[in-house]
Amino acid sequence: MDLNKQTERSPGRRGLLRGALVACCAMALSTAGATAASASARTAATPTARTVNYVALGDSYASGPGIPTQVDSTCARSDQNYPSLLAAAKKWRLTDVSCSGATTTALAGPQGSRPPQLDALGAGTDVVTLAMGGNDIGFSRNLSTCAGLTSQDPTGSPCKTFFTSGGTDQLEQRVNDTAPKIAAALDAVRQRAPHAKVLVVGYPDLFPDDGVGCTSSAVPLAAGDFAYLRDTEKKLNAMLASQASAKGVGYVDTYASSVGHDMCKPAGERWIEPLVAAAPAAPAHPNARGQQAMAAAVERAVHCRANRR
């Protein structure tokens, strides 16, 4: 199944195709998901096609909290999250250890009762997706802070004022402080899975890209703070893309293809739920359509780079 063709046939999803450029930032993936040398050796030893082993690392934007059907209550993981959709489309063997609330610390160390996510990797891992960084900057907590400040100045930008009051943008600083953590995470992934093709998956468009807000009971953010939060997300994605490039791995831009489907759009058009979620999904997270969009973006990355080999 080609997720991109599926989105072409689905009303309201043609916007996914605007993100075709994301594919050209990903590492080439062979059908076996291994280096040319190791692939040749495996072909000689095994004449039939080998199943690709895919490991999904990440936080709640990968796990799909609230989206039916939830298959792991501890990590709020759905069987309709983008790793599951991608694996089904590509007929890959999936090991999904994405978990809500995960930070880069959860990669090498335990997350509650859960073992380190990196433990899922091994020499036989062919493909890895990593979606992480938002919790390291405390994005959900930051949104709660911003929502709590809205009543002070609903037409202004009290959230921006709060986070920049000391002369430094605290959220931008948190993004910068997370960069070396992502770099270390990618080094650890490479050490555990030396033959794998690695893709860092960015975050989709949460807020209106034009900066025009939609202050309401469902989105209780001040009018002037939408642009600030949009810019913060873009800085986070830019940092992820930069670290991916520095480490020689792929970056999947899920933002471009999701513009116009942010939390301010009406039900049926949005791929991100508002702060008071209406669909079965977590607040300020991708709903089922959003996960489908992310899966399509990753699959485009796979196809584009494979075709450029």
C-alpha positions as a LaTeX table, in Angstrom:
\begin{tabular}{lrrr}
\hline
Residue & $x$ (\AA) & $y$ (\AA) & $z$ (\AA) \\
\hline
Met1 & 0.00 & 0.00 & 0.00 \\
Asp2 & 1.32 & 3.43 & $-0.98$ \\
Leu3 & 0.28 & 5.95 & 1.69 \\
Asn4 & 0.83 & 8.84 & $-0.70$ \\
Lys5 & $-1.57$ & 7.40 & $-3.28$ \\
Gln6 & $-4.02$ & 6.76 & $-0.47$ \\
Thr7 & $-3.88$ & 10.41 & 0.58 \\
Glu8 & $-4.37$ & 11.51 & $-3.03$ \\
Arg9 & $-7.65$ & 9.63 & $-3.09$ \\
Ser10 & $-8.77$ & 10.91 & 0.31 \\
Pro11 & $-10.70$ & 14.22 & 0.49 \\
Gly12 & $-8.90$ & 16.94 & 2.38 \\
Arg13 & $-5.51$ & 15.23 & 2.28 \\
Arg14 & $-4.05$ & 16.49 & $-1.00$ \\
Gly15 & $-2.10$ & 19.01 & 1.03 \\
Leu16 & 0.20 & 16.18 & 2.01 \\
Leu17 & 1.75 & 16.25 & $-1.45$ \\
Arg18 & 2.98 & 19.80 & $-0.91$ \\
Gly19 & 5.63 & 18.32 & 1.33 \\
Ala20 & 7.37 & 16.34 & $-1.39$ \\
Leu21 & 10.56 & 18.26 & $-0.72$ \\
Val22 & 10.90 & 16.54 & 2.65 \\
Ala23 & 11.84 & 13.34 & 0.96 \\
Cys24 & 15.08 & 14.76 & $-0.38$ \\
Cys25 & 16.40 & 15.28 & 3.15 \\
Ala26 & 16.30 & 11.58 & 4.06 \\
Met27 & 18.99 & 8.97 & 3.78 \\
Ala28 & 18.71 & 6.45 & 0.96 \\
Leu29 & 17.00 & 3.23 & 1.98 \\
Ser30 & 17.63 & 0.01 & 0.15 \\
Thr31 & 14.95 & $-2.65$ & 0.04 \\
Ala32 & 16.89 & $-4.49$ & 2.68 \\
Gly33 & 17.61 & $-1.31$ & 4.59 \\
Ala34 & 21.34 & $-2.01$ & 4.82 \\
Thr35 & 24.59 & $-0.75$ & 3.36 \\
Ala36 & 25.50 & $-1.91$ & $-0.13$ \\
Ala37 & 28.24 & $-4.16$ & 1.18 \\
Ser38 & 26.14 & $-5.83$ & 3.85 \\
Ala39 & 23.21 & $-6.10$ & 1.46 \\
Ser40 & 25.37 & $-7.93$ & $-1.07$ \\
Ala41 & 26.60 & $-10.32$ & 1.59 \\
Arg42 & 23.10 & $-11.03$ & 2.78 \\
Thr43 & 21.86 & $-11.56$ & $-0.78$ \\
Ala44 & 24.60 & $-14.10$ & $-1.35$ \\
Ala45 & 23.66 & $-15.93$ & 1.83 \\
Thr46 & 19.91 & $-15.58$ & 1.42 \\
Pro47 & 18.60 & $-15.61$ & $-2.16$ \\
Thr48 & 15.08 & $-14.56$ & $-1.14$ \\
Ala49 & 14.13 & $-11.07$ & $-0.01$ \\
Arg50 & 14.66 & $-10.48$ & 3.71 \\
Thr51 & 12.15 & $-8.70$ & 5.90 \\
Val52 & 13.22 & $-5.19$ & 6.87 \\
Asn53 & 13.51 & $-4.68$ & 10.62 \\
Tyr54 & 12.15 & $-1.25$ & 11.55 \\
Val55 & 12.45 & 0.29 & 15.02 \\
Ala56 & 10.42 & 3.38 & 15.97 \\
Leu57 & 11.84 & 5.55 & 18.75 \\
Gly58 & 10.05 & 8.61 & 19.99 \\
Asp59 & 7.62 & 10.52 & 22.16 \\
Ser60 & 3.86 & 11.02 & 22.06 \\
Tyr61 & 3.92 & 12.46 & 18.53 \\
Ala62 & 5.05 & 9.01 & 17.45 \\
Ser63 & 3.03 & 6.91 & 19.88 \\
Gly64 & $-0.38$ & 8.42 & 19.03 \\
Pro65 & $-2.05$ & 8.88 & 22.45 \\
Gly66 & $-5.83$ & 8.64 & 22.43 \\
Ile67 & $-6.10$ & 7.39 & 18.87 \\
Pro68 & $-7.99$ & 4.08 & 18.60 \\
Thr69 & $-6.91$ & 1.43 & 19.10 \\
Gln70 & $-4.63$ & 1.98 & 22.09 \\
Val71 & $-2.40$ & $-1.08$ & 22.42 \\
Asp72 & $-0.11$ & 0.08 & 25.22 \\
Ser73 & $-1.73$ & 2.01 & 28.05 \\
Thr74 & 1.53 & 2.84 & 29.78 \\
Cys75 & 2.98 & 4.59 & 26.75 \\
Ala76 & $-0.39$ & 5.65 & 25.28 \\
Arg77 & 0.54 & 3.94 & 22.02 \\
Ser78 & $-1.86$ & 3.39 & 19.14 \\
Asp79 & $-1.78$ & 0.73 & 16.44 \\
Gln80 & $-2.71$ & 3.52 & 14.04 \\
Asn81 & 0.30 & 5.72 & 14.76 \\
Tyr82 & 2.65 & 6.59 & 11.93 \\
Pro83 & 5.17 & 3.81 & 12.68 \\
Ser84 & 2.39 & 1.20 & 12.47 \\
Leu85 & 0.95 & 2.69 & 9.28 \\
Leu86 & 4.39 & 2.93 & 7.68 \\
Ala87 & 5.34 & $-0.62$ & 8.62 \\
Ala88 & 2.06 & $-1.96$ & 7.25 \\
Ala89 & 2.50 & $-0.07$ & 3.99 \\
Lys90 & 6.09 & $-1.20$ & 3.51 \\
Lys91 & 5.56 & $-4.70$ & 4.95 \\
Trp92 & 8.34 & $-4.11$ & 7.45 \\
Arg93 & 8.71 & $-5.89$ & 10.78 \\
Leu94 & 8.00 & $-3.20$ & 13.38 \\
Thr95 & 9.36 & $-2.83$ & 16.88 \\
Asp96 & 7.63 & 0.25 & 18.26 \\
Val97 & 8.98 & 1.58 & 21.57 \\
Ser98 & 7.72 & 5.15 & 21.19 \\
Cys99 & 6.22 & 6.35 & 24.45 \\
Ser100 & 4.28 & 9.40 & 25.60 \\
Gly101 & 6.31 & 11.67 & 27.83 \\
Ala102 & 9.64 & 10.38 & 26.53 \\
Thr103 & 12.64 & 12.68 & 26.48 \\
Thr104 & 16.11 & 11.94 & 25.16 \\
Thr105 & 16.85 & 10.57 & 28.65 \\
Ala106 & 14.40 & 7.72 & 27.93 \\
Leu107 & 16.57 & 6.55 & 25.06 \\
Ala108 & 19.51 & 5.39 & 27.14 \\
Gly109 & 17.76 & 5.15 & 30.51 \\
Pro110 & 14.46 & 3.72 & 31.74 \\
Gln111 & 11.17 & 5.62 & 31.49 \\
Gly112 & 9.31 & 4.49 & 34.57 \\
Ser113 & 8.90 & 0.73 & 34.24 \\
Arg114 & 9.89 & 0.83 & 30.58 \\
Pro115 & 13.42 & $-0.18$ & 29.52 \\
Pro116 & 15.60 & 2.25 & 27.53 \\
Gln117 & 14.28 & 2.70 & 24.01 \\
Leu118 & 17.75 & 2.07 & 22.61 \\
Asp119 & 17.52 & $-1.51$ & 23.87 \\
Ala120 & 15.23 & $-2.20$ & 20.90 \\
Leu121 & 18.11 & $-1.63$ & 18.49 \\
Gly122 & 20.65 & $-4.15$ & 17.34 \\
Ala123 & 23.02 & $-5.12$ & 14.57 \\
Gly124 & 20.07 & $-6.48$ & 12.58 \\
Thr125 & 18.08 & $-3.22$ & 12.68 \\
Asp126 & 17.61 & $-1.85$ & 9.16 \\
Val127 & 15.54 & 1.32 & 9.61 \\
Val128 & 15.16 & 3.66 & 12.58 \\
Thr129 & 12.86 & 6.66 & 13.00 \\
Leu130 & 13.48 & 9.07 & 15.86 \\
Ala131 & 10.81 & 11.61 & 16.86 \\
Met132 & 11.94 & 13.42 & 19.96 \\
Gly133 & 12.86 & 16.81 & 21.39 \\
Gly134 & 9.50 & 18.37 & 22.23 \\
Asn135 & 9.45 & 17.02 & 25.78 \\
Asp136 & 13.05 & 18.05 & 26.30 \\
Ile137 & 12.00 & 21.68 & 25.87 \\
Gly138 & 8.85 & 21.10 & 27.93 \\
Phe139 & 6.51 & 22.01 & 25.08 \\
Ser140 & 3.29 & 20.68 & 26.65 \\
Arg141 & 4.12 & 22.37 & 29.94 \\
Asn142 & 4.90 & 25.57 & 28.06 \\
Leu143 & 1.51 & 25.47 & 26.37 \\
Ser144 & $-0.19$ & 25.12 & 29.74 \\
Thr145 & 1.73 & 28.14 & 31.00 \\
Cys146 & 0.73 & 30.15 & 27.95 \\
Ala147 & $-2.92$ & 29.17 & 28.30 \\
Gly148 & $-2.87$ & 30.25 & 31.94 \\
Leu149 & $-1.54$ & 33.68 & 30.99 \\
Thr150 & $-4.12$ & 34.39 & 28.29 \\
Ser151 & $-6.64$ & 36.06 & 30.61 \\
Gln152 & $-4.07$ & 38.74 & 31.43 \\
Asp153 & $-4.02$ & 40.04 & 27.86 \\
Pro154 & $-6.13$ & 37.95 & 25.44 \\
Thr155 & $-5.42$ & 40.25 & 22.48 \\
Gly156 & $-1.71$ & 40.63 & 23.26 \\
Ser157 & 1.18 & 38.23 & 23.74 \\
Pro158 & 1.51 & 37.51 & 27.47 \\
Cys159 & 3.18 & 34.16 & 26.84 \\
Lys160 & 5.95 & 35.71 & 24.74 \\
Thr161 & 6.36 & 38.47 & 27.33 \\
Phe162 & 6.70 & 35.87 & 30.10 \\
Phe163 & 9.29 & 33.73 & 28.34 \\
Thr164 & 11.38 & 36.68 & 27.09 \\
Ser165 & 11.10 & 38.97 & 30.11 \\
Gly166 & 14.71 & 38.45 & 31.18 \\
Gly167 & 16.09 & 39.57 & 27.84 \\
Thr168 & 16.58 & 36.00 & 26.62 \\
Asp169 & 14.00 & 33.84 & 24.93 \\
Gln170 & 13.81 & 30.94 & 27.36 \\
Leu171 & 12.11 & 28.63 & 24.87 \\
Glu172 & 14.72 & 29.31 & 22.21 \\
Gln173 & 17.41 & 28.61 & 24.80 \\
Arg174 & 15.76 & 25.31 & 25.66 \\
Val175 & 15.82 & 24.36 & 21.99 \\
Asn176 & 19.52 & 25.21 & 21.81 \\
Asp177 & 20.20 & 23.23 & 24.99 \\
Thr178 & 18.45 & 20.19 & 23.47 \\
Ala179 & 20.65 & 20.15 & 20.36 \\
Pro180 & 23.59 & 18.29 & 21.94 \\
Lys181 & 21.15 & 15.79 & 23.44 \\
Ile182 & 19.81 & 14.98 & 19.97 \\
Ala183 & 23.37 & 14.71 & 18.65 \\
Ala184 & 24.26 & 12.28 & 21.44 \\
Ala185 & 21.08 & 10.30 & 20.78 \\
Leu186 & 21.98 & 9.90 & 17.12 \\
Asp187 & 25.48 & 8.76 & 18.04 \\
Ala188 & 23.95 & 6.17 & 20.36 \\
Val189 & 21.55 & 4.99 & 17.66 \\
Arg190 & 24.45 & 4.56 & 15.24 \\
Gln191 & 26.45 & 2.65 & 17.85 \\
Arg192 & 23.58 & 0.25 & 18.58 \\
Ala193 & 22.43 & $-0.13$ & 14.97 \\
Pro194 & 25.51 & 0.47 & 12.79 \\
His195 & 23.91 & $-0.70$ & 9.53 \\
Ala196 & 20.56 & 1.06 & 9.93 \\
Lys197 & 19.28 & 3.96 & 7.88 \\
Val198 & 18.13 & 6.61 & 10.32 \\
Leu199 & 15.42 & 9.24 & 9.88 \\
Val200 & 14.78 & 12.07 & 12.35 \\
Val201 & 11.09 & 12.92 & 12.12 \\
Gly202 & 10.15 & 16.55 & 12.75 \\
Tyr203 & 6.96 & 17.94 & 14.26 \\
Pro204 & 3.88 & 18.83 & 12.19 \\
Asp205 & 2.33 & 22.31 & 12.03 \\
Leu206 & 0.51 & 22.89 & 15.32 \\
Phe207 & $-0.40$ & 26.58 & 14.90 \\
Pro208 & $-1.54$ & 28.64 & 11.90 \\
Asp209 & 1.49 & 29.19 & 9.72 \\
Asp210 & 0.34 & 32.74 & 8.92 \\
Gly211 & 0.38 & 33.58 & 12.62 \\
Val212 & $-3.33$ & 34.46 & 12.76 \\
Gly213 & $-4.76$ & 32.88 & 15.89 \\
Cys214 & $-8.07$ & 31.43 & 16.94 \\
Thr215 & $-8.43$ & 32.30 & 20.62 \\
Ser216 & $-11.35$ & 30.31 & 22.02 \\
Ser217 & $-12.31$ & 27.96 & 24.82 \\
Ala218 & $-10.82$ & 25.11 & 22.78 \\
Val219 & $-7.62$ & 27.02 & 22.02 \\
Pro220 & $-7.12$ & 29.33 & 25.03 \\
Leu221 & $-4.06$ & 31.14 & 23.75 \\
Ala222 & $-3.71$ & 34.90 & 23.40 \\
Ala223 & $-3.96$ & 36.27 & 19.87 \\
Gly224 & $-0.39$ & 37.54 & 19.78 \\
Asp225 & 1.13 & 34.31 & 21.07 \\
Phe226 & 0.24 & 32.10 & 18.11 \\
Ala227 & 3.08 & 33.52 & 16.02 \\
Tyr228 & 5.51 & 33.18 & 18.92 \\
Leu229 & 4.63 & 29.55 & 19.49 \\
Arg230 & 4.74 & 28.87 & 15.73 \\
Asp231 & 8.24 & 30.34 & 15.60 \\
Thr232 & 9.32 & 28.25 & 18.59 \\
Glu233 & 8.17 & 25.09 & 16.86 \\
Lys234 & 10.01 & 26.08 & 13.71 \\
Lys235 & 13.18 & 26.63 & 15.73 \\
Leu236 & 12.77 & 23.16 & 17.22 \\
Asn237 & 12.36 & 21.60 & 13.79 \\
Ala238 & 15.30 & 23.58 & 12.40 \\
Met239 & 17.47 & 22.30 & 15.24 \\
Leu240 & 16.41 & 18.71 & 14.56 \\
Ala241 & 17.14 & 19.11 & 10.85 \\
Ser242 & 20.55 & 20.63 & 11.61 \\
Gln243 & 21.53 & 17.83 & 13.97 \\
Ala244 & 20.37 & 15.20 & 11.49 \\
Ser245 & 22.47 & 16.80 & 8.76 \\
Ala246 & 25.52 & 17.05 & 11.01 \\
Lys247 & 25.27 & 13.35 & 11.81 \\
Gly248 & 24.69 & 12.31 & 8.22 \\
Val249 & 21.18 & 10.95 & 8.75 \\
Gly250 & 17.87 & 11.89 & 7.17 \\
Tyr251 & 15.37 & 14.48 & 8.31 \\
Val252 & 11.66 & 14.22 & 7.52 \\
Asp253 & 9.86 & 17.57 & 7.46 \\
Thr254 & 6.28 & 16.85 & 8.49 \\
Tyr255 & 5.59 & 20.57 & 8.97 \\
Ala256 & 5.37 & 21.68 & 5.32 \\
Ser257 & 2.77 & 19.11 & 4.34 \\
Ser258 & 0.61 & 19.88 & 7.37 \\
Val259 & 0.33 & 23.66 & 6.85 \\
Gly260 & $-3.37$ & 24.48 & 6.68 \\
His261 & $-4.33$ & 21.60 & 8.97 \\
Asp262 & $-3.32$ & 23.11 & 12.33 \\
Met263 & $-5.33$ & 23.09 & 15.55 \\
Cys264 & $-7.27$ & 26.22 & 14.53 \\
Lys265 & $-8.92$ & 24.49 & 11.57 \\
Pro266 & $-12.40$ & 22.97 & 11.91 \\
Ala267 & $-12.97$ & 19.30 & 12.55 \\
Gly268 & $-12.46$ & 17.34 & 9.37 \\
Glu269 & $-9.73$ & 19.71 & 8.18 \\
Arg270 & $-7.35$ & 19.74 & 11.11 \\
Trp271 & $-4.73$ & 17.10 & 11.68 \\
Ile272 & $-3.79$ & 18.53 & 15.07 \\
Glu273 & $-6.29$ & 18.62 & 17.90 \\
Pro274 & $-6.81$ & 21.87 & 19.86 \\
Leu275 & $-5.89$ & 22.22 & 23.51 \\
Val276 & $-9.35$ & 20.89 & 24.31 \\
Ala277 & $-9.40$ & 17.87 & 22.03 \\
Ala278 & $-12.63$ & 17.00 & 20.20 \\
Ala279 & $-11.46$ & 13.87 & 18.39 \\
Pro280 & $-10.02$ & 10.77 & 20.08 \\
Ala281 & $-6.47$ & 12.09 & 20.39 \\
Ala282 & $-4.39$ & 13.96 & 22.94 \\
Pro283 & $-4.66$ & 17.77 & 23.11 \\
Ala284 & $-2.22$ & 19.59 & 20.81 \\
His285 & $-1.28$ & 16.28 & 19.18 \\
Pro286 & $-1.90$ & 14.67 & 15.79 \\
Asn287 & $-5.26$ & 12.97 & 15.40 \\
Ala288 & $-5.71$ & 9.92 & 13.17 \\
Arg289 & $-5.42$ & 12.03 & 10.02 \\
Gly290 & $-2.32$ & 13.68 & 11.42 \\
Gln291 & $-0.68$ & 10.32 & 11.99 \\
Gln292 & $-1.59$ & 9.31 & 8.44 \\
Ala293 & 0.04 & 12.51 & 7.20 \\
Met294 & 3.21 & 11.82 & 9.14 \\
Ala295 & 3.34 & 8.26 & 7.80 \\
Ala296 & 2.98 & 9.57 & 4.26 \\
Ala297 & 5.78 & 12.09 & 4.80 \\
Val298 & 8.15 & 9.38 & 6.02 \\
Glu299 & 7.20 & 7.09 & 3.15 \\
Arg300 & 7.90 & 9.90 & 0.67 \\
Ala301 & 11.33 & 10.27 & 2.24 \\
Val302 & 11.97 & 6.57 & 1.75 \\
His303 & 10.86 & 6.58 & $-1.89$ \\
Cys304 & 12.63 & 9.78 & $-2.90$ \\
Arg305 & 16.01 & 8.76 & $-1.57$ \\
Ala306 & 15.67 & 5.23 & $-2.87$ \\
Asn307 & 14.96 & 6.62 & $-6.35$ \\
Arg308 & 18.03 & 8.88 & $-6.19$ \\
Arg309 & 20.42 & 6.02 & $-5.46$ \\
\hline
\end{tabular}
